[in-house]
PDB file of C-alpha atoms in Angstrom:
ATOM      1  CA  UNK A  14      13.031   2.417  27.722  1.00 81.00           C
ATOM      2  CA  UNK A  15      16.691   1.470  26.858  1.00 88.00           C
ATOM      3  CA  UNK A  16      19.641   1.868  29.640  1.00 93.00           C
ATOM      4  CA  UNK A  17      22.060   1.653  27.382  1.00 94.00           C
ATOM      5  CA  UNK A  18      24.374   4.181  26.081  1.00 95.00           C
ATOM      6  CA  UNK A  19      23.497   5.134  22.344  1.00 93.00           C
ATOM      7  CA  UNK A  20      26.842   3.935  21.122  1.00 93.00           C
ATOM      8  CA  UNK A  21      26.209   0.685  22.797  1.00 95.00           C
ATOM      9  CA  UNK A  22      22.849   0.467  21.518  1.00 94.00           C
ATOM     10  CA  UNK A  23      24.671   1.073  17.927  1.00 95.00           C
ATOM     11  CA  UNK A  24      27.030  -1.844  18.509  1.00 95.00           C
ATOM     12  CA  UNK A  25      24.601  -4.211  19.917  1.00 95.00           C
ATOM     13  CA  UNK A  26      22.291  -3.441  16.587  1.00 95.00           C
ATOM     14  CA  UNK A  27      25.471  -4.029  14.498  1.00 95.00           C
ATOM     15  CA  UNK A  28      25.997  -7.636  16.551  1.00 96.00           C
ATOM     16  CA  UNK A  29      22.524  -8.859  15.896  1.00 95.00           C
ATOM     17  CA  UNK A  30      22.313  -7.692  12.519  1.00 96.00           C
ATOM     18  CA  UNK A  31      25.358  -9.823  11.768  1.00 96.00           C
ATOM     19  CA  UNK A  32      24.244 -12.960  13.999  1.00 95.00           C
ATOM     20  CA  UNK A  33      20.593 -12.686  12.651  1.00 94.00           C
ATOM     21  CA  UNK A  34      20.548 -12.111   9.346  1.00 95.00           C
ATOM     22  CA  UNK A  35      18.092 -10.159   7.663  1.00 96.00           C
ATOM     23  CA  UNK A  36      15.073 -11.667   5.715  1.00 96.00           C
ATOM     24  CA  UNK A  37      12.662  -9.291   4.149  1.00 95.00           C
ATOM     25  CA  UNK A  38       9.567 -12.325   3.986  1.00 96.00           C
ATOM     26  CA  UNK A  39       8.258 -14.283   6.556  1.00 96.00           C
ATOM     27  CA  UNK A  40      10.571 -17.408   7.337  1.00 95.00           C
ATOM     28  CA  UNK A  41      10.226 -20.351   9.853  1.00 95.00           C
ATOM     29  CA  UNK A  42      13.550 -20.510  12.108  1.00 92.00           C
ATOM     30  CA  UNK A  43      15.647 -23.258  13.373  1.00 90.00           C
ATOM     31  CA  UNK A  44      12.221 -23.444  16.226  1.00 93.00           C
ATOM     32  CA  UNK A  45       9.487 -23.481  13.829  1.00 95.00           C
ATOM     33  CA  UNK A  46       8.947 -19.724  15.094  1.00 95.00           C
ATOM     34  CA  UNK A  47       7.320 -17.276  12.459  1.00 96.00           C
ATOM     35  CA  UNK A  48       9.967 -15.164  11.920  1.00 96.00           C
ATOM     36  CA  UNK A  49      11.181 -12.069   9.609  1.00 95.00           C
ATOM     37  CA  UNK A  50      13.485  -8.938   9.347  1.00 96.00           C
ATOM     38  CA  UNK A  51      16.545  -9.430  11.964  1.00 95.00           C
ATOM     39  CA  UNK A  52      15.021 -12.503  13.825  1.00 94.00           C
ATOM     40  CA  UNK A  53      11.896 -10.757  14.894  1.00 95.00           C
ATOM     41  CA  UNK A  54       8.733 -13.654  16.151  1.00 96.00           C
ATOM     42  CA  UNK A  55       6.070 -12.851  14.625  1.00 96.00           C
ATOM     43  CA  UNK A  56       4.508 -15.259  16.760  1.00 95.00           C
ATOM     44  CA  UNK A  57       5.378 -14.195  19.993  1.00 95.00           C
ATOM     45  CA  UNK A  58       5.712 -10.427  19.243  1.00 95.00           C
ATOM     46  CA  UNK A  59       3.498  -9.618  16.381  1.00 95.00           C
ATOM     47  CA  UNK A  60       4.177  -6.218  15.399  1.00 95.00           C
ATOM     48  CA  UNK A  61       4.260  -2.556  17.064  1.00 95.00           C
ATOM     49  CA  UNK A  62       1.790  -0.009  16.008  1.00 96.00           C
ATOM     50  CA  UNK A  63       4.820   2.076  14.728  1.00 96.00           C
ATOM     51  CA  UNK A  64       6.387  -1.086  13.139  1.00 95.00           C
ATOM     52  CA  UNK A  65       2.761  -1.270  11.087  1.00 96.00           C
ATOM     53  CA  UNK A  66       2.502   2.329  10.301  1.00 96.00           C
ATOM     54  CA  UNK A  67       6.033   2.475   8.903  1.00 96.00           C
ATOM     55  CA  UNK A  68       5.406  -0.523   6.292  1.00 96.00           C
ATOM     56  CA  UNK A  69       2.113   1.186   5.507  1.00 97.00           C
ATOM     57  CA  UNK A  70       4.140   4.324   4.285  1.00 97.00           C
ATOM     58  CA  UNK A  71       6.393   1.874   2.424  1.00 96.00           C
ATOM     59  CA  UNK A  72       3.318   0.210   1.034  1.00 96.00           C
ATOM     60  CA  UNK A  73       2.091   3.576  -0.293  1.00 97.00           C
ATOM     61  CA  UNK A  74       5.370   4.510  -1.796  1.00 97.00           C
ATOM     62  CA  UNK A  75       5.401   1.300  -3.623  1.00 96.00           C
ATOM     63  CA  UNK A  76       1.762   1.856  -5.072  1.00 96.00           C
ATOM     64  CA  UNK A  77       2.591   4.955  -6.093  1.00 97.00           C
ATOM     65  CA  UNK A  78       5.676   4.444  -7.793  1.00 96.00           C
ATOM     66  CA  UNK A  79       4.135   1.758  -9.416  1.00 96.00           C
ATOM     67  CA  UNK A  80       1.032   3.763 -10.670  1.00 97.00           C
ATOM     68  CA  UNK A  81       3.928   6.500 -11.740  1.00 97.00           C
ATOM     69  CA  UNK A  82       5.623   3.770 -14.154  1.00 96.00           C
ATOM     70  CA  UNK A  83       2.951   2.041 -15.403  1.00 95.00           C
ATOM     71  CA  UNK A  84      -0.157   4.789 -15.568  1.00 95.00           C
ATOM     72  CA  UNK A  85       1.381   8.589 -16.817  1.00 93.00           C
ATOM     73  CA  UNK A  86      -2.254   9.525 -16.383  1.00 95.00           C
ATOM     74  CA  UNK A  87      -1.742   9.322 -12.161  1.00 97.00           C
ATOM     75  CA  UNK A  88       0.623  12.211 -12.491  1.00 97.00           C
ATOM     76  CA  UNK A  89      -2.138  14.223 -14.047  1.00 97.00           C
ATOM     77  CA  UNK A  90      -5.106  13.607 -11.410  1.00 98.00           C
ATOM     78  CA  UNK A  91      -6.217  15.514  -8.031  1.00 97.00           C
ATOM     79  CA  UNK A  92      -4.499  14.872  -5.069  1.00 97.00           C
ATOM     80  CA  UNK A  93      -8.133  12.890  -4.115  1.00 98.00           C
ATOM     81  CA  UNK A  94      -7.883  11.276  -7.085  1.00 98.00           C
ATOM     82  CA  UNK A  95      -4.583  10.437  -6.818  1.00 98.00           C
ATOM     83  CA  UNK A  96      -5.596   8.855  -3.262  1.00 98.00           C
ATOM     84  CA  UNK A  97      -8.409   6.739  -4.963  1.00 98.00           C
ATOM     85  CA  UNK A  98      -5.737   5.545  -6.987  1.00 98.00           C
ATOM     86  CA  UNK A  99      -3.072   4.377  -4.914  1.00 98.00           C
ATOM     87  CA  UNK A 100      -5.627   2.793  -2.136  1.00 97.00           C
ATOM     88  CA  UNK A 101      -6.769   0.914  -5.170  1.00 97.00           C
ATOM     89  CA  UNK A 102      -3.260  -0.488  -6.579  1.00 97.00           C
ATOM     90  CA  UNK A 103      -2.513  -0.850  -2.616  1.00 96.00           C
ATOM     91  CA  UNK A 104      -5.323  -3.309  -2.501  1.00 96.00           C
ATOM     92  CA  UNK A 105      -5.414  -4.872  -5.940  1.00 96.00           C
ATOM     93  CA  UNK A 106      -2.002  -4.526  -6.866  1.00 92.00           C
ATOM     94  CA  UNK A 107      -0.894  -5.828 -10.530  1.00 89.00           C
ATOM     95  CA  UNK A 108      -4.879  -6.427 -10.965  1.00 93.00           C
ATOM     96  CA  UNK A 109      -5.648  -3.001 -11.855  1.00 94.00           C
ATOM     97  CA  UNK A 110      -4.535  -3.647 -15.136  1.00 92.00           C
ATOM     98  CA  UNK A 111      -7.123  -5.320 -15.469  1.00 93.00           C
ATOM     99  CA  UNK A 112      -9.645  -2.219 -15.290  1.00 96.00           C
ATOM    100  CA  UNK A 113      -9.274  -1.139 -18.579  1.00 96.00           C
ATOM    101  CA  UNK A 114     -12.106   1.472 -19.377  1.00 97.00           C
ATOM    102  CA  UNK A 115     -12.005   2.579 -16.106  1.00 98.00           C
ATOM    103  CA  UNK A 116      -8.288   4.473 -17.304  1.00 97.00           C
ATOM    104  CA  UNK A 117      -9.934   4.860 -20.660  1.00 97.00           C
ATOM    105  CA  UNK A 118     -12.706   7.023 -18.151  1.00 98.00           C
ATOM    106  CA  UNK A 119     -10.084   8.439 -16.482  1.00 97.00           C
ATOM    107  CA  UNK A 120      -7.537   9.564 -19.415  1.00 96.00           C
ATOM    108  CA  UNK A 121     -10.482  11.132 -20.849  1.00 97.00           C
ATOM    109  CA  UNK A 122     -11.650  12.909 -17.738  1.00 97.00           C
ATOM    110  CA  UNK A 123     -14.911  11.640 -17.160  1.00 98.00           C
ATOM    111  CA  UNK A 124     -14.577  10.741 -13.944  1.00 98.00           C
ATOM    112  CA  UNK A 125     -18.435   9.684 -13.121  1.00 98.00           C
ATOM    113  CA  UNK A 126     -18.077   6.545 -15.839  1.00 98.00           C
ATOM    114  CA  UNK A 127     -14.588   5.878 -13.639  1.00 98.00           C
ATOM    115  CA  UNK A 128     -16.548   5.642 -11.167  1.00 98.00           C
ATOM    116  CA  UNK A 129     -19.420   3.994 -11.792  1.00 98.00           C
ATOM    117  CA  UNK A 130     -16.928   1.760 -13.748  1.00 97.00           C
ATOM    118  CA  UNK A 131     -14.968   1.207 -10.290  1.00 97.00           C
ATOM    119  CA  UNK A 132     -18.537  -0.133  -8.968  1.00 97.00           C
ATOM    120  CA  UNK A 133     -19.242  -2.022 -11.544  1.00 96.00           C
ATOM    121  CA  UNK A 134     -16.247  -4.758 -11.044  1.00 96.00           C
ATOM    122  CA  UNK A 135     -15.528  -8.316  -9.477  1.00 95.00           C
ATOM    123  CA  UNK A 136     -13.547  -5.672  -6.957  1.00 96.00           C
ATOM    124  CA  UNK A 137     -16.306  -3.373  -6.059  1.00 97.00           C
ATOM    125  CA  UNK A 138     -18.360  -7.099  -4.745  1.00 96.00           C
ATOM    126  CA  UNK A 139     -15.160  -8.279  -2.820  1.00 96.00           C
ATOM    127  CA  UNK A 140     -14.373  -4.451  -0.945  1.00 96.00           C
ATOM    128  CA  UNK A 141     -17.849  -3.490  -0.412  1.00 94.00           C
ATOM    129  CA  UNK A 142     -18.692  -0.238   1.560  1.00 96.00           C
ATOM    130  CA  UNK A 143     -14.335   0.495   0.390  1.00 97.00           C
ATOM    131  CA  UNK A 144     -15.297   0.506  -3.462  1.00 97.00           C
ATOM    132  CA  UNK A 145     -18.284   2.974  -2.230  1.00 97.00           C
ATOM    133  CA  UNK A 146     -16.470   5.496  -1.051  1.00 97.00           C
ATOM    134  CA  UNK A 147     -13.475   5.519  -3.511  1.00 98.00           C
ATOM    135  CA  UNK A 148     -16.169   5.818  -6.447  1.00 98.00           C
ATOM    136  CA  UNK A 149     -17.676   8.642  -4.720  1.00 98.00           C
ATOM    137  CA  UNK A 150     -14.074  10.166  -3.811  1.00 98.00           C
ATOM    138  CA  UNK A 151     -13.037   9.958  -7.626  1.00 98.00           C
ATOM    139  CA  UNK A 152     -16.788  11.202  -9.283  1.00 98.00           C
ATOM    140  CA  UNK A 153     -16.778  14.094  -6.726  1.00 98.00           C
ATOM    141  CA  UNK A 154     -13.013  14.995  -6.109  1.00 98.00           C
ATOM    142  CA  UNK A 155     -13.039  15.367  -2.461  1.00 97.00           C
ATOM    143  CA  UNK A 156     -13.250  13.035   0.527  1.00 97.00           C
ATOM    144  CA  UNK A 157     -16.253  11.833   2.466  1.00 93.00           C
ATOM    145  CA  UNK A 158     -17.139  13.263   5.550  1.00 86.00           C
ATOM    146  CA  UNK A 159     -16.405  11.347   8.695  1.00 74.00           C
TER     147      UNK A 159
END
């Protein structure tokens, strides 16, 4: 918990901001430290549970704006669906290009070759019990119970 007044706690943010720099990858500093963002160690520090859960959300956003621009299909899937989809370009990334009758499956709404083509992949091998559930989230539109 922080002792300091907020508008101290402002200019003190402003102060290292300037002295620190900000780097948005991983860098080694002027130690050898893992380091990124305003001079944060990696190494010594890690990162908060809060810190994790707030790239996460960024992560997501990312996936799904890329699925927006690159697959017009997304916008016309199940919110479940939609999940299946962005865990999958969270995880694979530019790769899912790759899966090319899988959106054939999927633009054509047979969603039980999607996912038996989802299982079917290098992916499905690498993921294991992952690929499992998201077929069976995107043949039966709904999650799996807990």
């Amino acid at each position: 918990m922080l002792t300091i007044l907020p508008s101290t706690l402002q200019k003190l943010i402003d102060r290292i901001k300037i002295e620190e720099g900000f780097r948005s990858h991983a860098y080694k500093d002027t130690s050898g430290i893992l380091t990124i963002g305003y001079g944060h160690n990696l190494e010594a520090k890690g990162i908060s549970s809060a810190a994790a859960n707030f790239i996460l959300i960024e992560d997501i956003n990312y996936a799904e704006n890329y699925l927006i621009n690159t697959y017009p299909i997304y916008l016309k899937q199940s919110d479940v669906r939609k999940a299946v989809l962005i865990d999958m370009a969270f995880n694979l990334g530019m790769k899912l290009v790759s899966f090319q009758m899988f959106w054939r499956y999927l633009a054509a709404e047979m969603y039980a070759e999607a996912a038996k083509e989802m299982l079917e992949s290098l992916w499905a091998k690498e993921v294991g019990n992952r690929a499992q559930i998201l077929s069976f989230m995107m043949r039966e539109n709904s999650w799996p119970s807990l």
